[in-house]
Amino acid sequence: MSEDKPTFGPRSEVTFDSGEGTVGLLYTNRALAEVEAQTGKSVWLMVEAFSKSFYPPIADLVVLLKAGMEAYRREHDPHNRQVSTDDAYQILDLVGYAYTVTQVMPAVSEVLFFTREKKP
């Protein structure tokens, strides 16, 4: 992406080691809207449930994971192939459900709770 890419705004980027390489996740409003379109569920409600110690269903977590992986790929390696649902399941199988939740949900929350500070 160009050097004038904003470094602020509602976005959250996370990388972690899967044991077989680095996994990058990028969450933006656009990525979260894609999750809502695919699941038919509100991401806001998923995060709210998570804050009350209710974990997302595996299928929803995979959609969230895939969306983050695909947004990261589009920004950092746009010439590579698109991320598939199978790719997301492979990551889930490598690192486990609980670890995946600890990477995905805080990053998603960061986007949803973003507010731009007003300058005086």
C-alpha positions as a LaTeX table, in Angstrom:
\begin{tabular}{lrrr}
\hline
Residue & $x$ (\AA) & $y$ (\AA) & $z$ (\AA) \\
\hline
Met1 & 0.00 & 0.00 & 0.00 \\
Ser2 & 1.09 & 3.59 & $-0.44$ \\
Glu3 & 3.10 & 5.44 & 2.16 \\
Asp4 & 0.24 & 7.85 & 2.80 \\
Lys5 & $-1.86$ & 5.04 & 4.32 \\
Pro6 & $-3.42$ & 6.32 & 7.54 \\
Thr7 & $-1.89$ & 4.94 & 10.71 \\
Phe8 & $-4.95$ & 5.86 & 12.75 \\
Gly9 & $-8.58$ & 4.93 & 12.58 \\
Pro10 & $-10.65$ & 1.91 & 13.41 \\
Arg11 & $-8.17$ & $-0.84$ & 12.61 \\
Ser12 & $-6.34$ & $-3.48$ & 14.57 \\
Glu13 & $-3.45$ & $-5.57$ & 13.35 \\
Val14 & $-2.15$ & $-8.68$ & 15.09 \\
Thr15 & 0.50 & $-11.24$ & 14.19 \\
Phe16 & 1.24 & $-14.50$ & 15.94 \\
Asp17 & 3.24 & $-17.67$ & 15.37 \\
Ser18 & 1.18 & $-20.69$ & 14.36 \\
Gly19 & 4.08 & $-23.10$ & 14.76 \\
Glu20 & 4.29 & $-23.31$ & 10.97 \\
Gly21 & 4.75 & $-19.60$ & 10.27 \\
Thr22 & 3.48 & $-16.17$ & 11.10 \\
Val23 & $-0.22$ & $-15.44$ & 10.83 \\
Gly24 & $-1.30$ & $-11.87$ & 10.27 \\
Leu25 & $-4.74$ & $-10.51$ & 11.08 \\
Leu26 & $-6.11$ & $-7.11$ & 10.16 \\
Tyr27 & $-9.51$ & $-5.94$ & 11.31 \\
Thr28 & $-11.24$ & $-2.89$ & 9.91 \\
Asn29 & $-14.86$ & $-1.86$ & 9.63 \\
Arg30 & $-14.91$ & $-3.35$ & 6.13 \\
Ala31 & $-13.56$ & $-6.71$ & 7.33 \\
Leu32 & $-16.13$ & $-6.80$ & 10.14 \\
Ala33 & $-18.96$ & $-5.92$ & 7.74 \\
Glu34 & $-17.89$ & $-8.91$ & 5.64 \\
Val35 & $-18.18$ & $-11.12$ & 8.74 \\
Glu36 & $-21.69$ & $-9.83$ & 9.41 \\
Ala37 & $-22.71$ & $-10.42$ & 5.80 \\
Gln38 & $-21.40$ & $-13.97$ & 5.89 \\
Thr39 & $-22.72$ & $-14.97$ & 9.34 \\
Gly40 & $-25.89$ & $-12.91$ & 9.44 \\
Lys41 & $-24.87$ & $-11.96$ & 12.98 \\
Ser42 & $-23.82$ & $-8.69$ & 14.58 \\
Val43 & $-20.10$ & $-8.57$ & 15.36 \\
Trp44 & $-20.95$ & $-6.13$ & 18.13 \\
Leu45 & $-23.12$ & $-8.79$ & 19.79 \\
Met46 & $-20.35$ & $-11.38$ & 19.40 \\
Val47 & $-17.93$ & $-9.06$ & 21.21 \\
Glu48 & $-20.50$ & $-8.23$ & 23.88 \\
Ala49 & $-21.07$ & $-11.94$ & 24.52 \\
Phe50 & $-17.31$ & $-12.50$ & 24.65 \\
Ser51 & $-16.97$ & $-9.78$ & 27.28 \\
Lys52 & $-19.39$ & $-11.82$ & 29.41 \\
Ser53 & $-17.26$ & $-14.97$ & 28.96 \\
Phe54 & $-19.42$ & $-16.46$ & 26.20 \\
Tyr55 & $-17.19$ & $-17.69$ & 23.44 \\
Pro56 & $-18.22$ & $-17.61$ & 19.78 \\
Pro57 & $-19.25$ & $-20.80$ & 17.99 \\
Ile58 & $-16.39$ & $-22.39$ & 16.07 \\
Ala59 & $-17.98$ & $-21.57$ & 12.71 \\
Asp60 & $-18.25$ & $-17.87$ & 13.65 \\
Leu61 & $-14.67$ & $-17.83$ & 14.93 \\
Val62 & $-13.47$ & $-19.28$ & 11.63 \\
Val63 & $-15.32$ & $-16.54$ & 9.71 \\
Leu64 & $-13.74$ & $-13.88$ & 11.96 \\
Leu65 & $-10.31$ & $-15.48$ & 11.56 \\
Lys66 & $-10.62$ & $-15.75$ & 7.78 \\
Ala67 & $-11.77$ & $-12.12$ & 7.48 \\
Gly68 & $-8.78$ & $-10.92$ & 9.48 \\
Met69 & $-6.35$ & $-13.08$ & 7.52 \\
Glu70 & $-7.79$ & $-11.95$ & 4.19 \\
Ala71 & $-7.72$ & $-8.24$ & 5.08 \\
Tyr72 & $-4.09$ & $-8.66$ & 6.19 \\
Arg73 & $-3.25$ & $-10.44$ & 2.92 \\
Arg74 & $-4.92$ & $-7.73$ & 0.83 \\
Glu75 & $-2.89$ & $-5.04$ & 2.55 \\
His76 & 0.48 & $-6.75$ & 2.91 \\
Asp77 & 0.63 & $-9.30$ & 0.07 \\
Pro78 & $-2.08$ & $-8.47$ & $-2.50$ \\
His79 & $-0.51$ & $-10.71$ & $-5.18$ \\
Asn80 & $-0.81$ & $-13.85$ & $-3.06$ \\
Arg81 & $-3.91$ & $-16.04$ & $-3.37$ \\
Gln82 & $-7.03$ & $-15.26$ & $-1.36$ \\
Val83 & $-7.41$ & $-16.82$ & 2.07 \\
Ser84 & $-9.83$ & $-19.74$ & 2.10 \\
Thr85 & $-12.04$ & $-21.09$ & 4.84 \\
Asp86 & $-9.79$ & $-24.15$ & 4.83 \\
Asp87 & $-6.79$ & $-21.89$ & 5.54 \\
Ala88 & $-8.58$ & $-20.50$ & 8.58 \\
Tyr89 & $-9.46$ & $-24.00$ & 9.83 \\
Gln90 & $-5.82$ & $-25.05$ & 9.41 \\
Ile91 & $-4.72$ & $-22.16$ & 11.65 \\
Leu92 & $-7.42$ & $-23.03$ & 14.17 \\
Asp93 & $-6.18$ & $-26.64$ & 14.17 \\
Leu94 & $-2.56$ & $-25.52$ & 14.63 \\
Val95 & $-3.05$ & $-23.11$ & 17.54 \\
Gly96 & $-6.35$ & $-24.27$ & 19.02 \\
Tyr97 & $-9.69$ & $-22.64$ & 19.69 \\
Ala98 & $-8.80$ & $-20.88$ & 22.96 \\
Tyr99 & $-5.63$ & $-19.28$ & 21.59 \\
Thr100 & $-7.43$ & $-18.18$ & 18.42 \\
Val101 & $-10.12$ & $-16.50$ & 20.51 \\
Thr102 & $-7.47$ & $-14.62$ & 22.50 \\
Gln103 & $-6.00$ & $-13.23$ & 19.28 \\
Val104 & $-9.19$ & $-12.47$ & 17.36 \\
Met105 & $-11.68$ & $-11.07$ & 19.87 \\
Pro106 & $-9.49$ & $-8.34$ & 21.44 \\
Ala107 & $-8.48$ & $-7.17$ & 17.95 \\
Val108 & $-12.11$ & $-7.04$ & 16.83 \\
Ser109 & $-13.03$ & $-5.16$ & 20.02 \\
Glu110 & $-10.33$ & $-2.59$ & 19.34 \\
Val111 & $-11.99$ & $-1.70$ & 16.04 \\
Leu112 & $-15.48$ & $-1.51$ & 17.52 \\
Phe113 & $-14.42$ & 0.65 & 20.46 \\
Phe114 & $-12.28$ & 3.06 & 18.43 \\
Thr115 & $-13.05$ & 6.74 & 18.91 \\
Arg116 & $-11.07$ & 9.58 & 17.46 \\
Glu117 & $-10.02$ & 12.05 & 20.09 \\
Lys118 & $-11.17$ & 15.54 & 19.31 \\
Lys119 & $-8.44$ & 18.15 & 19.14 \\
Pro120 & $-9.01$ & 21.19 & 21.37 \\
\hline
\end{tabular}
